[in-house]
mmCIF file of C-alpha atoms in Angstrom:
data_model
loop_
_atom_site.group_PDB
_atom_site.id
_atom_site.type_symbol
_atom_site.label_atom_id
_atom_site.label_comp_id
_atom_site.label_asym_id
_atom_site.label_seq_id
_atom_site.Cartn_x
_atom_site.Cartn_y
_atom_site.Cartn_z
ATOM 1 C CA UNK A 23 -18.085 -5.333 1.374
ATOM 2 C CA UNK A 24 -14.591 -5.661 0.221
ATOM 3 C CA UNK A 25 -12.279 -7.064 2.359
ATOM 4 C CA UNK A 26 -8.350 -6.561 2.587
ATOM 5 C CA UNK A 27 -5.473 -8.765 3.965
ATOM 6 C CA UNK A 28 -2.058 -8.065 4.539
ATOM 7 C CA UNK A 29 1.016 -10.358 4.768
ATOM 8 C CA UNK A 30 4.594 -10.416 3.951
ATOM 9 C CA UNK A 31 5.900 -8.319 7.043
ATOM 10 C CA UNK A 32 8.737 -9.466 9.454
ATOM 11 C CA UNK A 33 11.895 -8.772 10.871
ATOM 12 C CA UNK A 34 15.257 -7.786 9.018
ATOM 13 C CA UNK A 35 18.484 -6.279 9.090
ATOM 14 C CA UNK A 36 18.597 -3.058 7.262
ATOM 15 C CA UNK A 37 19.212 -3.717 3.557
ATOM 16 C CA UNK A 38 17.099 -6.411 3.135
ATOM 17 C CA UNK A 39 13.756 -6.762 0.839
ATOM 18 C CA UNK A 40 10.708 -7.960 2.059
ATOM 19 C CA UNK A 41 7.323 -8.516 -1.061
ATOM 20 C CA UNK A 42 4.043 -7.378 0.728
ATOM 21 C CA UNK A 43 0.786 -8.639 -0.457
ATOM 22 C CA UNK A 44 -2.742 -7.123 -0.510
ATOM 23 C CA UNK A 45 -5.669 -9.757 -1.318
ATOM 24 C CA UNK A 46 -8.721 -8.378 -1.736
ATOM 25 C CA UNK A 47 -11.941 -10.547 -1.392
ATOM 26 C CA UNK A 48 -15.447 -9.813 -2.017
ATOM 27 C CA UNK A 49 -16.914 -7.441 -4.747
ATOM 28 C CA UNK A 50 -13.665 -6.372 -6.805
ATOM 29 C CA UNK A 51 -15.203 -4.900 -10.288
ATOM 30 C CA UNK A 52 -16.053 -1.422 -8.213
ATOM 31 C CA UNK A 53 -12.371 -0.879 -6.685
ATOM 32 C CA UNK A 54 -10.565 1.637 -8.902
ATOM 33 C CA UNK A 55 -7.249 1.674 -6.997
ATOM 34 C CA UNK A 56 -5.150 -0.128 -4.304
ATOM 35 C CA UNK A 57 -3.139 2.236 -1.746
ATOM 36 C CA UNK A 58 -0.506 1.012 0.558
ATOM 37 C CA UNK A 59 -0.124 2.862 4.135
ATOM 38 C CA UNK A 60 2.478 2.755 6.905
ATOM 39 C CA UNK A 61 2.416 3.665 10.354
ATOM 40 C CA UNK A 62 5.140 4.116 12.736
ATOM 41 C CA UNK A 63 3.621 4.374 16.776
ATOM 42 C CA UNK A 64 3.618 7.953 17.361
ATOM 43 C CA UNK A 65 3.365 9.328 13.929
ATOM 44 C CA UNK A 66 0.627 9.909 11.591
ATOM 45 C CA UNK A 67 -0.334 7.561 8.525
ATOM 46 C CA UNK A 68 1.803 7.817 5.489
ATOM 47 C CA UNK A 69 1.502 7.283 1.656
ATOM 48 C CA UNK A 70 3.593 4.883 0.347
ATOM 49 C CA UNK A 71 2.625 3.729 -2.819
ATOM 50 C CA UNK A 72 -0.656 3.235 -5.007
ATOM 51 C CA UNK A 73 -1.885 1.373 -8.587
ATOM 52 C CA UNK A 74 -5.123 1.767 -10.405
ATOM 53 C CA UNK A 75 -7.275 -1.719 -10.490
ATOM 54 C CA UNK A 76 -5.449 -2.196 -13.938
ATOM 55 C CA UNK A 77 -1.697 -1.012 -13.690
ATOM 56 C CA UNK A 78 -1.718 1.705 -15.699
ATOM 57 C CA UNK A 79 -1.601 4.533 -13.299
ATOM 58 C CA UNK A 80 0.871 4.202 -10.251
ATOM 59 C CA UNK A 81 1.913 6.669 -7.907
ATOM 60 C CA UNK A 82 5.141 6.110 -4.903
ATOM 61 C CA UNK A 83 6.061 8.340 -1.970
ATOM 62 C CA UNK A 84 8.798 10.410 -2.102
ATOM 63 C CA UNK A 85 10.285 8.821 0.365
ATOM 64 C CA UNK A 86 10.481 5.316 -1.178
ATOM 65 C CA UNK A 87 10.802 5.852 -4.940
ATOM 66 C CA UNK A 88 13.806 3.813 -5.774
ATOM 67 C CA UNK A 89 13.467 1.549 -3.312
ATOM 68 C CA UNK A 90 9.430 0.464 -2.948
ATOM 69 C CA UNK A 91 7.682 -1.136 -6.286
ATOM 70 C CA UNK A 92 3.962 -1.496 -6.744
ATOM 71 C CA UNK A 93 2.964 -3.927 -9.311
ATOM 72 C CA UNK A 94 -0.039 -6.313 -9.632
ATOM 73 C CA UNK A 95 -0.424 -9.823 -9.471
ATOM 74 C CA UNK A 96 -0.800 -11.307 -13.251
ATOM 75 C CA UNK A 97 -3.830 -13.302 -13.178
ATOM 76 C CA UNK A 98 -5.069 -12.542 -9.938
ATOM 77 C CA UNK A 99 -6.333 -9.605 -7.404
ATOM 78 C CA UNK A 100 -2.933 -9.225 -5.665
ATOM 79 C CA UNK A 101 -1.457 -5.957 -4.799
ATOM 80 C CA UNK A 102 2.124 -6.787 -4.462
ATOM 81 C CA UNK A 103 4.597 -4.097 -2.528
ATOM 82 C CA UNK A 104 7.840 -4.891 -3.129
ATOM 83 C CA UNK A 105 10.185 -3.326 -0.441
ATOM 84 C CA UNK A 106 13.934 -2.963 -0.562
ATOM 85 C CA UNK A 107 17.146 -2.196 0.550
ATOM 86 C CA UNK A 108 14.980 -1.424 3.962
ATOM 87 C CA UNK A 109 16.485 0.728 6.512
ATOM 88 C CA UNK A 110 15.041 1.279 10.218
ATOM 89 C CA UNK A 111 13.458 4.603 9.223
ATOM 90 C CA UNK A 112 11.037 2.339 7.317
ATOM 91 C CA UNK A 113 9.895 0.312 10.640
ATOM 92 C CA UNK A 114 6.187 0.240 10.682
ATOM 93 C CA UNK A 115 2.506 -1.148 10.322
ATOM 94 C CA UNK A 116 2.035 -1.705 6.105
ATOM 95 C CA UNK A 117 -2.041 -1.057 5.109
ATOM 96 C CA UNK A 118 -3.503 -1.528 2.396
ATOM 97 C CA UNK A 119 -6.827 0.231 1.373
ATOM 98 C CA UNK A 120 -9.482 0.795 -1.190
ATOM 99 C CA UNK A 121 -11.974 3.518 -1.720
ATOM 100 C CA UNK A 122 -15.650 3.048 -2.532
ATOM 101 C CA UNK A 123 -15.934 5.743 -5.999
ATOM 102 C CA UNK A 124 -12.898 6.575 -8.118
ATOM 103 C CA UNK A 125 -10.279 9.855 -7.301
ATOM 104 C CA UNK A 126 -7.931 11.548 -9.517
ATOM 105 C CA UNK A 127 -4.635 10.426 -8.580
ATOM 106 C CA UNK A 128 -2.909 13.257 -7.150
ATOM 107 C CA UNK A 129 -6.010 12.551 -4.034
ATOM 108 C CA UNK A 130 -4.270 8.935 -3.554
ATOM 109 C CA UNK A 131 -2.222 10.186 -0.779
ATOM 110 C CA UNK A 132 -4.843 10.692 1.184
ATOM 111 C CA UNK A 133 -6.089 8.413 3.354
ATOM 112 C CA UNK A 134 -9.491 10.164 4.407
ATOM 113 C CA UNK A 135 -10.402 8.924 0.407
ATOM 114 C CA UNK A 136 -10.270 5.103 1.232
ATOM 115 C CA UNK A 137 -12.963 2.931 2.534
ATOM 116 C CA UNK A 138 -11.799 -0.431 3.279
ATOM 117 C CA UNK A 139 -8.815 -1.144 5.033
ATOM 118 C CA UNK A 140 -6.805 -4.518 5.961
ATOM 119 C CA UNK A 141 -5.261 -4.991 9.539
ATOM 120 C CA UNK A 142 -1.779 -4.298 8.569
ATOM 121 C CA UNK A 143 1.112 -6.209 8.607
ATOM 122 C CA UNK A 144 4.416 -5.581 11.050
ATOM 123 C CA UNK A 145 7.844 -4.441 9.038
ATOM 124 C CA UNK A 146 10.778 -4.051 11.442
ATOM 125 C CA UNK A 147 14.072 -2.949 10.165
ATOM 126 C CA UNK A 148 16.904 -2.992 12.635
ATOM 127 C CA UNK A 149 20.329 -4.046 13.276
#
């Protein structure tokens, strides 16, 4: 079973970066994609960003293209989430998440399609 770790989060002041990382261990050569998730307490899941296993298919959020960049570590397994000029709005738990059998990508958004999920890791964005 493939397992999924988060780190990178922390506390900033709003316009600020922060580089997420997803490392996946166990069987890899099934994943098709990497998702990354956010949570805020009291609202639902959101899409953020997501990359096929080799880079050449990437979808962000709305809400983030501009600021957010997905990319893949070079000789690793890394999913890298690069975050910034953060503002409070984007205060949250970061997931990331595989699925178990491949989806087109306009399904990535979804988090119902993903299987295997890390523990997140804490952003906070104030002043």
């Amino acid at each position: 079973q493939v397992q999924l770790v988060e780190s990178g989060g922390g506390s900033v002041h709003p316009g600020a970066s922060l580089r997420l990382s997803c490392a996946p261990s166990g069987r890899t050569s099934s994943v098709y994609f990497t998702g990354w998730f956010r949570q805020a307490p009291g609202k639902e899941r959101e899409f953020v960003a997501a990359i096929s296993t080799r880079g050449e298919k990437v979808e962000i959020a709305d809400s983030v293209r501009g600021r957010f960049i997905i990319f893949l570590g070079s000789a690793n397994n890394t999913v890298y989430l690069s975050m910034n000029n953060l503002q409070p709005e984007d205060t949250a738990v970061y997931y990331c998440a595989r699925p178990e059998i491949n989806y087109s990508s306009q399904y990535w958004n979804r988090p119902s399609i993903y299987n295997f999920w890390g523990r997140g890791t804490q952003v906070t964005v104030s002043s």
